[in-house]
Every structure is written in structure tokens, then in C-alpha cells.
Coordinates of C-alpha atoms and ligand atoms in Angstrom, one line a residue:
M28 CA 46.4 -0.1 -92.5
Q29 CA 46.2 -3.0 -90.2
K30 CA 42.6 -4.1 -89.6
S31 CA 40.9 -4.5 -86.3
T32 CA 39.4 -7.8 -87.3
A33 CA 41.2 -11.0 -88.4
R34 CA 41.5 -12.9 -91.6
I35 CA 39.8 -16.1 -90.7
S36 CA 40.7 -19.6 -91.8
A37 CA 38.4 -21.9 -93.7
A38 CA 37.9 -24.1 -90.6
T39 CA 36.9 -21.1 -88.5
L40 CA 34.5 -19.8 -91.2
A41 CA 32.9 -23.2 -91.4
R42 CA 32.3 -23.2 -87.7
R43 CA 30.9 -19.7 -87.8
L44 CA 28.6 -20.5 -90.6
G45 CA 27.1 -23.6 -88.9
P46 CA 25.3 -26.4 -90.6
E47 CA 23.6 -25.9 -93.9
S48 CA 19.9 -25.3 -93.6
P49 CA 18.1 -28.5 -94.5
A50 CA 15.4 -26.3 -96.1
G51 CA 18.0 -24.5 -98.2
T52 CA 16.7 -23.9 -101.7
G53 CA 18.3 -22.5 -104.8
P54 CA 21.7 -23.0 -106.3
A55 CA 24.5 -23.8 -103.8
Y56 CA 26.4 -20.6 -104.4
R57 CA 23.3 -18.5 -103.4
Q58 CA 22.9 -20.6 -100.3
L59 CA 26.6 -20.1 -99.3
A60 CA 26.3 -16.4 -99.9
H61 CA 23.1 -16.3 -97.8
R62 CA 24.9 -18.2 -94.9
I63 CA 27.8 -15.8 -95.0
R64 CA 25.5 -12.8 -95.0
S65 CA 23.4 -14.2 -92.2
A66 CA 26.5 -14.8 -90.0
V67 CA 27.4 -11.2 -90.5
L68 CA 23.9 -10.0 -89.6
D69 CA 23.8 -12.2 -86.5
G70 CA 27.1 -10.8 -85.3
R71 CA 28.8 -14.3 -85.7
L72 CA 31.2 -12.9 -88.2
A73 CA 32.6 -9.4 -87.6
V74 CA 32.1 -6.9 -90.3
T75 CA 35.5 -6.4 -92.1
S76 CA 36.6 -9.9 -91.3
G77 CA 39.0 -11.2 -94.1
L78 CA 37.6 -14.4 -95.8
P79 CA 39.7 -17.4 -96.7
S80 CA 40.8 -17.8 -100.3
E81 CA 38.3 -19.4 -102.7
R82 CA 40.5 -22.5 -102.9
D83 CA 40.9 -22.9 -99.1
L84 CA 37.1 -22.5 -98.4
A85 CA 36.2 -25.0 -101.2
V86 CA 38.5 -27.5 -99.5
G87 CA 37.3 -26.6 -96.0
L88 CA 33.6 -26.9 -96.9
R89 CA 34.1 -29.8 -99.3
I90 CA 32.4 -28.0 -102.2
S91 CA 33.5 -27.0 -105.6
R92 CA 35.8 -23.9 -106.1
T93 CA 33.2 -22.7 -108.7
T94 CA 30.5 -22.5 -106.1
V95 CA 32.7 -20.5 -103.7
A96 CA 33.8 -18.2 -106.5
A97 CA 30.2 -17.6 -107.5
A98 CA 29.1 -16.9 -103.9
Y99 CA 32.0 -14.5 -103.4
S100 CA 31.2 -12.8 -106.7
L101 CA 27.5 -12.4 -105.7
L102 CA 28.5 -11.0 -102.3
R103 CA 30.9 -8.5 -104.2
D104 CA 28.0 -7.5 -106.5
E105 CA 25.7 -6.9 -103.6
G106 CA 28.3 -4.8 -101.7
W107 CA 29.1 -7.3 -99.0
L108 CA 32.6 -8.0 -100.0
D109 CA 35.7 -6.0 -101.0
S110 CA 38.3 -7.9 -103.0
R111 CA 41.7 -6.5 -103.8
R112 CA 44.3 -8.2 -105.8
G113 CA 47.0 -9.4 -103.5
S114 CA 45.1 -8.8 -100.3
G115 CA 42.2 -11.1 -100.6
S116 CA 38.5 -10.4 -99.7
R117 CA 37.1 -8.7 -96.7
L118 CA 33.5 -8.5 -95.5
R119 CA 31.8 -5.1 -95.5
L120 CA 28.2 -3.8 -95.1
P121 CA 26.5 -2.6 -98.2
D122 CA 26.7 1.2 -98.6
S123 CA 23.0 2.3 -98.4
R124 CA 21.8 0.5 -95.3
G125 CA 18.4 2.0 -94.6
A126 CA 17.7 2.9 -91.0
S127 CA 18.4 -0.4 -89.3
G128 CA 20.9 1.2 -86.9
A129 CA 23.9 0.0 -89.0
S130 CA 25.4 3.5 -89.1
G131 CA 27.8 2.6 -86.3
T132 CA 25.8 4.5 -83.7
S133 CA 23.9 1.4 -82.7
G134 CA 20.5 2.1 -81.4
A135 CA 20.8 5.8 -82.2
S136 CA 17.8 5.5 -84.6
I137 CA 15.5 5.1 -81.7
G138 CA 17.2 7.6 -79.4
L139 CA 19.2 5.0 -77.6
G140 CA 22.7 6.0 -76.5
P141 CA 25.5 6.5 -77.0
A142 CA 24.9 7.6 -73.5
G143 CA 24.9 4.6 -71.2
L144 CA 22.0 4.5 -68.8
L145 CA 20.8 7.9 -70.2
G146 CA 19.9 6.0 -73.3
Y147 CA 16.2 6.8 -73.2
P148 CA 16.1 10.6 -73.1
G149 CA 12.4 10.7 -73.8
S150 CA 11.5 8.3 -70.9
T151 CA 8.9 9.4 -68.4
G152 CA 10.2 7.3 -65.5
D153 CA 7.0 5.4 -65.4
E154 CA 7.9 2.8 -68.0
I155 CA 8.6 -0.9 -67.2
D156 CA 12.3 -0.8 -67.6
L157 CA 13.6 -3.9 -69.2
S158 CA 16.7 -2.1 -70.5
V159 CA 18.7 -2.0 -67.2
A160 CA 19.7 -5.2 -65.4
S161 CA 19.8 -4.3 -61.8
L162 CA 18.3 -5.8 -58.6
P163 CA 17.0 -3.8 -55.7
A164 CA 19.1 -4.2 -52.6
P165 CA 18.0 -6.8 -50.1
A166 CA 15.4 -5.3 -47.7
G167 CA 17.1 -3.5 -44.8
L168 CA 20.6 -4.3 -45.9
I169 CA 21.7 -0.8 -47.0
E170 CA 20.4 0.7 -43.8
Q171 CA 22.2 -2.0 -41.7
L172 CA 25.5 -1.4 -43.5
A173 CA 25.1 2.4 -43.1
A174 CA 24.5 2.0 -39.4
L175 CA 27.7 -0.1 -39.0
A176 CA 29.7 2.4 -41.2
V177 CA 28.5 5.4 -39.1
E178 CA 30.0 3.7 -36.0
D179 CA 33.4 3.7 -37.8
L180 CA 33.1 7.3 -39.0
P181 CA 34.6 9.3 -36.1
A182 CA 38.0 7.7 -36.6
Y183 CA 37.9 8.6 -40.4
A184 CA 36.4 12.0 -39.9
A185 CA 39.4 12.9 -37.7
G186 CA 41.7 12.3 -40.7
G187 CA 42.0 14.2 -44.0
G188 CA 39.5 11.9 -45.8
Y189 CA 41.4 11.3 -49.0
A190 CA 42.4 7.8 -50.1
P191 CA 43.0 7.6 -53.9
F192 CA 43.7 3.9 -53.8
G193 CA 40.6 3.3 -51.7
L194 CA 40.3 2.9 -47.9
P195 CA 42.9 0.4 -46.7
V196 CA 40.2 -1.6 -44.9
L197 CA 38.2 -2.1 -48.1
R198 CA 41.3 -2.9 -50.3
Q199 CA 42.1 -5.6 -47.7
A200 CA 38.5 -6.9 -47.7
I201 CA 38.5 -7.1 -51.5
A202 CA 41.9 -8.8 -51.6
D203 CA 40.6 -11.3 -49.0
H204 CA 37.5 -11.9 -51.1
Y205 CA 39.8 -13.0 -54.0
S206 CA 42.1 -15.0 -51.8
A207 CA 39.2 -16.8 -50.2
A208 CA 38.0 -17.8 -53.7
G209 CA 41.4 -19.3 -54.6
L210 CA 43.2 -16.3 -56.2
P211 CA 45.8 -15.1 -53.7
T212 CA 45.7 -11.3 -53.6
K213 CA 47.3 -8.5 -51.6
A214 CA 45.8 -5.2 -50.8
D215 CA 48.3 -3.3 -53.0
Q216 CA 46.9 -5.1 -56.0
I217 CA 43.5 -3.4 -55.5
L218 CA 42.3 0.0 -56.6
V219 CA 38.7 0.9 -55.4
T220 CA 36.7 2.7 -57.9
S221 CA 33.2 4.3 -58.2
G222 CA 31.7 1.2 -59.8
G223 CA 32.8 -1.2 -62.5
Q224 CA 32.4 1.3 -65.3
H225 CA 34.8 3.7 -63.6
A226 CA 37.3 0.9 -63.4
F227 CA 36.9 0.1 -67.1
T228 CA 37.2 3.6 -68.4
L229 CA 40.2 4.3 -66.2
A230 CA 42.0 1.3 -67.4
L231 CA 41.0 2.0 -71.0
Q232 CA 42.2 5.6 -70.9
E233 CA 45.4 4.9 -68.9
L234 CA 46.6 1.8 -70.8
S235 CA 45.9 2.8 -74.4
V236 CA 45.9 5.9 -76.6
P237 CA 43.5 7.2 -79.2
G238 CA 43.7 5.0 -82.3
D239 CA 44.6 1.9 -80.4
R240 CA 42.6 -1.3 -81.1
V241 CA 40.5 -2.8 -78.4
M242 CA 39.3 -6.3 -79.0
I243 CA 35.7 -6.8 -77.9
E244 CA 33.2 -9.7 -77.8
C245 CA 30.3 -9.2 -80.2
P246 CA 27.7 -8.8 -78.6
T247 CA 29.2 -7.0 -75.7
Y248 CA 28.2 -4.6 -72.9
P249 CA 27.1 -1.5 -74.7
V250 CA 28.2 1.1 -72.2
A251 CA 31.8 -0.3 -72.4
L252 CA 31.5 0.0 -76.2
D253 CA 30.4 3.6 -75.8
A254 CA 33.4 4.3 -73.7
I255 CA 35.7 2.8 -76.2
R256 CA 34.3 4.9 -79.0
A257 CA 34.2 8.1 -76.9
A258 CA 37.9 7.6 -76.1
R259 CA 38.6 7.3 -79.8
R260 CA 39.9 3.7 -79.6
I261 CA 39.0 1.3 -82.4
P262 CA 36.7 -1.6 -81.3
G263 CA 37.7 -4.9 -83.0
P264 CA 34.8 -7.3 -82.6
V265 CA 35.0 -11.0 -82.3
G266 CA 31.7 -12.8 -82.9
L267 CA 30.4 -14.8 -80.0
P268 CA 27.4 -17.0 -80.4
G269 CA 27.7 -19.9 -82.8
P270 CA 24.7 -20.9 -84.9
G271 CA 22.1 -22.7 -82.9
Q272 CA 24.2 -22.0 -79.7
I273 CA 21.9 -19.5 -78.2
G274 CA 20.6 -22.1 -75.8
D275 CA 24.0 -23.5 -75.1
T276 CA 25.7 -20.9 -73.0
T277 CA 28.8 -22.9 -72.2
A278 CA 31.1 -22.5 -75.1
P279 CA 30.3 -19.7 -77.5
W280 CA 33.9 -18.3 -77.4
D281 CA 35.9 -19.5 -80.4
A282 CA 39.4 -19.6 -78.9
D283 CA 41.0 -20.1 -82.4
L284 CA 39.3 -17.1 -83.8
I285 CA 40.3 -15.0 -80.7
A286 CA 43.9 -16.2 -80.9
A287 CA 44.0 -15.4 -84.6
T288 CA 42.5 -12.0 -84.1
M289 CA 45.1 -11.2 -81.4
R290 CA 48.0 -12.5 -83.5
Q291 CA 46.9 -10.6 -86.7
T292 CA 45.6 -7.3 -85.2
A293 CA 47.7 -7.1 -82.0
P294 CA 45.1 -5.1 -80.1
R295 CA 46.5 -3.0 -77.2
L296 CA 43.6 -4.2 -75.0
A297 CA 40.9 -6.9 -75.1
Y298 CA 37.7 -6.5 -73.1
L299 CA 36.1 -9.8 -72.0
I300 CA 33.2 -10.8 -69.8
P301 CA 33.9 -14.5 -69.1
D302 CA 31.3 -15.0 -66.4
F303 CA 27.6 -14.8 -67.4
Q304 CA 28.5 -12.6 -70.3
N305 CA 26.5 -9.5 -70.9
P306 CA 24.3 -10.0 -72.9
T307 CA 24.5 -13.7 -73.8
G308 CA 24.8 -15.1 -70.3
A309 CA 27.6 -17.4 -71.5
L310 CA 30.2 -18.8 -69.2
M311 CA 33.7 -19.3 -70.6
D312 CA 35.3 -22.7 -70.0
E313 CA 38.7 -23.2 -68.3
A314 CA 40.6 -24.3 -71.5
T315 CA 39.4 -21.2 -73.4
R316 CA 40.4 -18.9 -70.5
R317 CA 43.9 -20.4 -70.4
R318 CA 44.3 -20.2 -74.2
I319 CA 43.2 -16.5 -74.3
V320 CA 45.6 -15.5 -71.6
D321 CA 48.4 -17.3 -73.6
A322 CA 47.3 -15.6 -76.8
A323 CA 47.3 -12.2 -75.0
R324 CA 50.9 -12.8 -73.8
A325 CA 52.0 -13.6 -77.3
S326 CA 50.4 -10.5 -78.8
N327 CA 51.3 -8.2 -75.9
T328 CA 47.6 -7.5 -75.3
I329 CA 46.3 -6.5 -71.9
L330 CA 43.1 -8.3 -71.0
L331 CA 40.4 -6.3 -69.2
V332 CA 38.4 -9.0 -67.6
D333 CA 35.0 -7.8 -66.4
E334 CA 33.8 -10.1 -63.5
T335 CA 30.8 -8.0 -62.6
F336 CA 28.4 -11.0 -62.8
R337 CA 30.8 -13.6 -61.3
D338 CA 29.3 -13.5 -57.8
V339 CA 25.8 -14.3 -58.9
P340 CA 25.7 -17.9 -60.3
F341 CA 22.3 -19.4 -59.7
P342 CA 22.0 -21.5 -56.6
G343 CA 23.3 -25.0 -57.0
H344 CA 25.6 -24.1 -59.8
P345 CA 28.8 -26.1 -59.8
A346 CA 32.1 -24.3 -59.1
L347 CA 33.0 -21.8 -61.7
P348 CA 36.1 -22.2 -63.8
P349 CA 39.1 -20.4 -62.3
R350 CA 39.3 -16.6 -62.8
M351 CA 41.3 -15.6 -65.8
G352 CA 43.7 -13.8 -63.4
S353 CA 44.8 -17.3 -62.2
F354 CA 46.5 -18.0 -65.5
D355 CA 48.4 -14.7 -65.5
D356 CA 52.0 -14.1 -64.7
G357 CA 50.9 -10.9 -63.0
Q358 CA 51.1 -8.4 -66.0
R359 CA 48.6 -9.6 -68.5
V360 CA 45.2 -9.5 -66.8
L361 CA 43.5 -6.6 -65.1
T362 CA 40.3 -7.9 -63.4
L363 CA 37.4 -5.5 -63.0
G364 CA 35.0 -6.1 -60.2
S365 CA 31.8 -4.5 -58.8
L366 CA 29.2 -4.9 -56.2
S367 CA 26.6 -3.3 -58.5
K368 CA 25.0 -6.6 -59.7
S369 CA 25.7 -8.8 -56.8
V370 CA 24.6 -6.4 -54.1
W371 CA 23.3 -3.0 -55.2
G372 CA 24.2 -0.5 -58.0
G373 CA 23.5 2.4 -55.7
L374 CA 26.6 1.7 -53.6
R375 CA 28.9 2.7 -56.5
I376 CA 31.6 0.4 -55.4
G377 CA 33.9 -1.3 -57.9
W378 CA 37.6 -2.1 -58.2
V379 CA 40.5 -3.1 -60.4
R380 CA 42.8 -6.0 -59.5
G381 CA 46.2 -6.0 -61.1
A382 CA 50.0 -5.8 -60.6
P383 CA 50.9 -3.1 -58.0
A384 CA 52.8 -1.1 -60.6
V385 CA 49.7 -0.8 -62.8
I386 CA 47.5 -0.1 -59.8
N387 CA 49.8 2.8 -58.9
R388 CA 49.4 4.2 -62.4
L389 CA 45.7 3.9 -62.3
A390 CA 45.4 5.5 -58.9
A391 CA 47.5 8.5 -60.2
A392 CA 45.1 8.8 -63.2
R393 CA 41.9 8.5 -61.1
S394 CA 43.0 11.3 -58.8
L395 CA 43.0 13.6 -61.8
A396 CA 39.3 13.1 -62.2
D397 CA 37.8 12.7 -58.6
M398 CA 40.8 12.6 -56.2
S399 CA 39.3 9.9 -54.1
G400 CA 36.1 7.9 -53.4
P401 CA 33.5 8.7 -50.7
V402 CA 34.4 7.2 -47.2
L403 CA 30.9 6.1 -46.0
E404 CA 30.1 3.8 -48.9
Q405 CA 33.6 2.3 -48.8
L406 CA 33.0 1.5 -45.1
M407 CA 29.7 -0.1 -45.9
A408 CA 31.3 -2.2 -48.6
A409 CA 34.0 -3.3 -46.2
H410 CA 31.4 -4.5 -43.7
L411 CA 29.5 -6.3 -46.4
L412 CA 32.6 -8.1 -47.7
A413 CA 33.5 -9.2 -44.1
D414 CA 30.6 -11.6 -44.4
P415 CA 29.1 -11.6 -47.9
V416 CA 27.7 -15.1 -48.3
A417 CA 24.1 -14.6 -47.2
V418 CA 23.6 -11.5 -49.3
L419 CA 25.2 -13.0 -52.4
D420 CA 23.0 -16.1 -52.0
Q421 CA 19.9 -14.0 -51.6
Q422 CA 20.6 -12.0 -54.7
S423 CA 21.5 -15.1 -56.7
R424 CA 18.2 -16.7 -55.7
R425 CA 16.3 -13.6 -56.8
M426 CA 18.2 -13.7 -60.2
A427 CA 17.4 -17.4 -60.6
D428 CA 13.7 -16.9 -59.7
G429 CA 13.5 -14.0 -62.3
A430 CA 15.1 -16.2 -64.9
A431 CA 12.8 -19.0 -64.3
L432 CA 9.7 -16.7 -64.5
L433 CA 10.8 -15.0 -67.6
T434 CA 11.8 -18.2 -69.4
A435 CA 8.4 -19.8 -68.5
E436 CA 6.4 -16.7 -69.5
L437 CA 8.2 -16.4 -72.9
A438 CA 7.9 -20.2 -73.6
D439 CA 4.1 -19.7 -73.0
I440 CA 3.4 -16.6 -75.0
R441 CA 6.2 -16.6 -77.6
P442 CA 7.4 -20.2 -78.0
E443 CA 9.0 -19.2 -81.3
W444 CA 11.4 -16.9 -79.7
Q445 CA 14.7 -18.8 -78.9
V446 CA 16.1 -17.8 -75.5
S447 CA 19.4 -18.4 -73.8
R448 CA 19.6 -20.7 -70.7
P449 CA 22.0 -18.8 -68.4
Q450 CA 23.2 -20.3 -65.2
G451 CA 23.8 -16.9 -63.6
G452 CA 23.7 -13.2 -64.3
A453 CA 20.7 -11.0 -64.9
F454 CA 19.3 -11.4 -68.5
L455 CA 18.1 -13.7 -71.3
W456 CA 19.4 -13.2 -74.8
V457 CA 16.6 -13.7 -77.1
A458 CA 16.7 -14.7 -80.8
L459 CA 13.6 -13.3 -82.6
P460 CA 12.2 -15.1 -85.6
G461 CA 13.2 -12.1 -87.8
P462 CA 15.2 -8.9 -87.8
F463 CA 12.8 -6.6 -86.1
A464 CA 14.4 -5.8 -82.7
T465 CA 14.9 -2.1 -83.3
E466 CA 11.3 -1.8 -84.5
L467 CA 10.1 -3.7 -81.5
A468 CA 12.0 -1.4 -79.1
R469 CA 10.5 1.6 -80.8
A470 CA 7.0 0.2 -80.5
A471 CA 7.6 -1.0 -76.9
H472 CA 8.5 2.5 -75.9
A473 CA 5.1 3.7 -77.1
V474 CA 3.4 1.1 -74.8
G475 CA 5.5 2.0 -71.8
V476 CA 8.2 -0.7 -72.0
L477 CA 11.9 0.0 -72.4
I478 CA 14.0 -2.7 -74.0
T479 CA 17.5 -2.9 -75.7
P480 CA 17.6 -4.2 -79.2
G481 CA 20.5 -6.4 -80.5
P482 CA 22.3 -3.6 -82.5
R483 CA 23.0 -1.7 -79.3
F484 CA 25.3 -4.6 -78.3
G485 CA 27.7 -4.4 -81.3
P486 CA 29.6 -1.8 -83.2
D487 CA 28.2 -2.4 -86.7
G488 CA 24.4 -2.3 -86.4
T489 CA 24.0 -6.0 -86.9
M490 CA 22.1 -8.4 -84.6
E491 CA 18.7 -7.0 -85.6
S492 CA 17.2 -10.4 -84.7
Y493 CA 18.3 -10.3 -81.1
L494 CA 17.0 -8.7 -77.9
R495 CA 18.3 -8.6 -74.3
L496 CA 15.7 -9.0 -71.5
P497 CA 16.8 -8.6 -68.0
F498 CA 14.9 -10.5 -65.3
T499 CA 15.6 -8.2 -62.4
E500 CA 12.3 -6.3 -62.4
P501 CA 9.7 -7.4 -59.8
A502 CA 7.7 -10.4 -61.0
D503 CA 4.4 -8.6 -61.8
R504 CA 6.2 -5.8 -63.8
L505 CA 8.3 -8.4 -65.6
V506 CA 5.3 -10.4 -66.7
T507 CA 3.3 -7.3 -67.7
G508 CA 6.3 -6.0 -69.6
V509 CA 6.8 -9.1 -71.7
R510 CA 3.1 -9.5 -72.3
R511 CA 3.0 -6.0 -73.7
L512 CA 6.0 -6.8 -75.9
S513 CA 4.3 -10.0 -77.1
A514 CA 1.2 -8.1 -78.0
I515 CA 3.0 -5.7 -80.3
A516 CA 5.6 -8.1 -81.7
D517 CA 3.7 -9.2 -84.8
R518 CA 3.0 -5.7 -85.8
A519 CA 6.7 -4.7 -85.2
A520 CA 7.8 -7.7 -87.3
A521 CA 5.4 -6.7 -90.2
T522 CA 6.6 -3.0 -90.0
A523 CA 10.2 -4.0 -90.1
G524 CA 9.4 -6.4 -92.9
R525 CA 7.9 -3.6 -95.0
L526 CA 10.8 -1.4 -94.3
S527 CA 13.1 -4.2 -95.4
D528 CA 11.9 -3.7 -98.9
V529 CA 13.8 -0.5 -99.0
P530 CA 16.9 -1.1 -101.1
G531 CA 20.0 -1.8 -99.1
W532 CA 18.1 -2.6 -95.9
L533 CA 20.0 -5.1 -93.8
T534 CA 18.0 -8.3 -93.6
Ligands
PLP25 C1 29.3 -6.2 -67.8 C2 29.1 -5.0 -67.0 N1 30.2 -4.3 -66.5 C3 30.1 -3.2 -65.8 C4 28.9 -2.7 -65.5 C5 28.8 -1.4 -64.8 O1 28.8 -1.7 -63.5 P1 28.8 -0.5 -62.3 O2 27.4 -0.2 -62.1 O3 29.5 -1.2 -61.2 O4 29.6 0.7 -62.9 C6 27.7 -3.3 -66.0 C7 26.4 -2.8 -65.7 O5 25.4 -3.2 -66.2 C8 27.8 -4.5 -66.7 O6 26.8 -5.2 -67.2

């Protein structure tokens, strides 16, 4: 069976492993095995990636073939590697994996998901919620938009009320928003949806069938991952953050690895978040965007490009790289957009931009589920998009203030936690000093704070040393929330450390 992850070259593996630890002790083969294991646990190397041959890796890392052979042998003995004569070696997770969330239902061990925003079924509603990244609407804005929309209503109420593609006035406003930003767009390229998640699920279900591979970034947005699984598609993760790159949010995408994955696994779809990626906050550079679109063309993969956070770069940010849709010949890229993060999640306005023929297919599919979207909210969105600059600026400033506050607070109380330095978006990606994120989330729940641990952002239960912290809560709640986390962190680390003595635990 064709795998959903690629066989990686020695050069790619060397990049994913990062530099040798200067403090590395023990024989060289043990250090190499440790680096490979760590890269898997950090999500840098996808589980089931094919490794290069011993000879190629020895040449690539400029070490002896005996060292590579001994490292592979150790990994094989420990259950981290499957080797078959003629088909090489593939990474895997050891069989008995404790309760680290490695079961493939990431986060399930603490009652998280797979249920999107309903991920904390035991929540009382009083907790400080650092699991959802969502700003309140600007004061008075929604009321103002509603008043404007109500004035338009009589003309619409006199008609039948159905518009499966979206109200023409809103389709045009969204098309104009793209055109004004440098990507010429016509209204017939737009389908209005009930938020970005609706847009994603619709495209996923209409453009692939059960059993198809969907390439994803690892880490990625968990609710998209849930949708892929629920639709019985196979997620094929490509590791994102390079070693030591958590603070460098400009270039974590490895274009060679992505191109190789597309070439070898021919995924039907690939889901990417190039602008202030969820959860790393990373921003994809122009050359990588261009290469990925080219690779998708060659492997006949459709790119689902989620631009939910594109409209909230922090104030003063230089112009963003062109949208991936600009490198498309019209068939390869479907762009998913939403007002949920840049304006307000309660509006439930999202959209898909693509070739008119695809938009027609998606509109036919959407009408099977909900026929059409509500008129009032679409009119509100059309008014907003007629003049969005002041609102987007205000929301961007709030995001930037939240980021500055959270970054400063963490530097003060937990300087050993490494944090990303996003230039937009709604969260920090935090590298803890050990694999205790799930335990911390469990303990946090008990002190009234909800957080999302790293394993929730990938398909394999790895990334136990990571945490996503949104900065969209009001300042006082944000500070109280992270202080509570800090207060319980050492105990959570110790508990996770004790559990890690269980044979097979993933550390
Ligand atoms: C990357 C990404 N895409 C889509 C969504 C869902 O957006 P919406 O509320 O518009 O459905 C989110 C919500 O957090 C998100 O982070």
C-alpha cells in the first residue's frame, strides 16, 4: 500500500534532525537514535516516514556507516523502526505507548475532542478558556452592522430568501476584497459559507472520497484534522517546525519535504495555513508558496489554503507574501476565508474562492446540507466588507497587544518555556522543557483553566512538549490564566515524569 508519508532523503533528514546537541553524551549511535526519536516526538518527522538508506545517511551526516547501522538497529529493537528487505526502513511508534495520547485520538485521554469546540465536555463555562482563539467583536460594531442590514431587509424579505451561492452583494464584496488586495477575483469565484470550517468540510467532502490521502502540516488546526478523520480520509502529516525554529516563525515549511511528499504519496488534497499558521504562528515565504503550488500541479493535488488569519497581521507588519492563489492557473488552489478571527466568530461568515466550475459543485453539495445561508448576517458582512480597514486594524491591534502581554508575562514567570514570536494571528506556540503538556492540561482543568496540549495538533499523539496559548482573552484573565498554569507546571512535569517510567511511554 502506498504510504501517506514520504521516504525522506538524507539531506532532508539532516535538516529535520538539526544540529547535534553539544551536551550529547554516550556513543555516537545512541545520540543519533536519540535525535531521530526526538524529531518524531516533536512532530518534526512524521510517524511512518521512510528513512534514507544507511549508506546515504552516513554520507549525508558525514559519519560512519557503522554508526548509522547501529542507530537503526537500536531504533528497530526499541520498536521505533520497521525494516523490510527491499523496501527500506520506516519510522513507527512503539507498540505499548502508555497513556500519552499517542493512540491516534489526540487529546482524548483528557476528554478533548474529537469534537471541535465541544472538546471540553466537563467544562463548567466559568473557566478561563485558553483553548479557543477568538476575539470579542469591537464594541458596538455588530449592533451597527445589524442596523444597516435591517434597512436592506425589506427588499430581500420580498423575495424567496434562498441563495445557495451566497447573496450576490456579499459575493461581490468578497471578490472586491481579494481584487483590492492584488488577486483579481470575480463574484462567480466565491461561495459564501457558514464560517471557514464549513468551507473546509465542504471542499474536503466534495473533492475527495473516503480512503483518499490529505496532506496536512504537523502541527495543524485540530478541528480540520477531526474533520479529515471523521470523513475517513487519511491524514498525511508533514513536520513543520525545524529544531530551534520555534522563535523563528518565518520559514518552518520545508519545501523539499513537501514536494517529495506530494510526489511520492500523490495526496488528493493538501491542507495548508500559510498565514500565521495555527498553531505555530508561522508565515510562509513567497518562494515556498510558489514551489508548493508547482509541486501540487505535478502531483495533481488540490491545495486547500486556509487564510483565516491573513487579515490580522500585527500593526506595522510589512506587506505579506502574495496569496497562494496568485501562483495558480485557476484549478489548483481553493482559498478558504473567514471573518471569524478578523472580525467576530459569531457572524458565521466564511467562504471559498476557486474556479467557477468548482464553486458550482460546492454550491450544489452545500444545498444538500443547509440549502442556503441566513440573509441578515450576510448583509451585515457585506456592509462590513464595504469598508473593513478600521475594524481589521482594531482587531489586529488587540491581537498584537495580547501577544505582547502574554509574551512578557511568560518571559517573567516561565523564562525556560520557549515561545514563538508571531507577527500576526491569535496564539503563541510554546515549547515546554519536557513532555508534560497533556498532564498540564489535565491539571489546568482542575484549577479552572482550559488549554490545548500539543498532541491535539497532530495525528500521532506526538508533540507532548508543546502547548498552544491564545492571547485573545481579556488582559486580566490572560494573566490570571497563565499564572495558574505556571503555579501547577512543576507538579505536572513531575507527574508526567513519573508516568514516563511506565514501559513504552513516549518520552
Ligand atoms: C485555521 C483555522 N481555520 C478555520 C477555523 C474555523 O473558522 P470559522 O469559525 O470561520 O469556522 C479556525 C478557527 O479557529 C482556524 O483556526
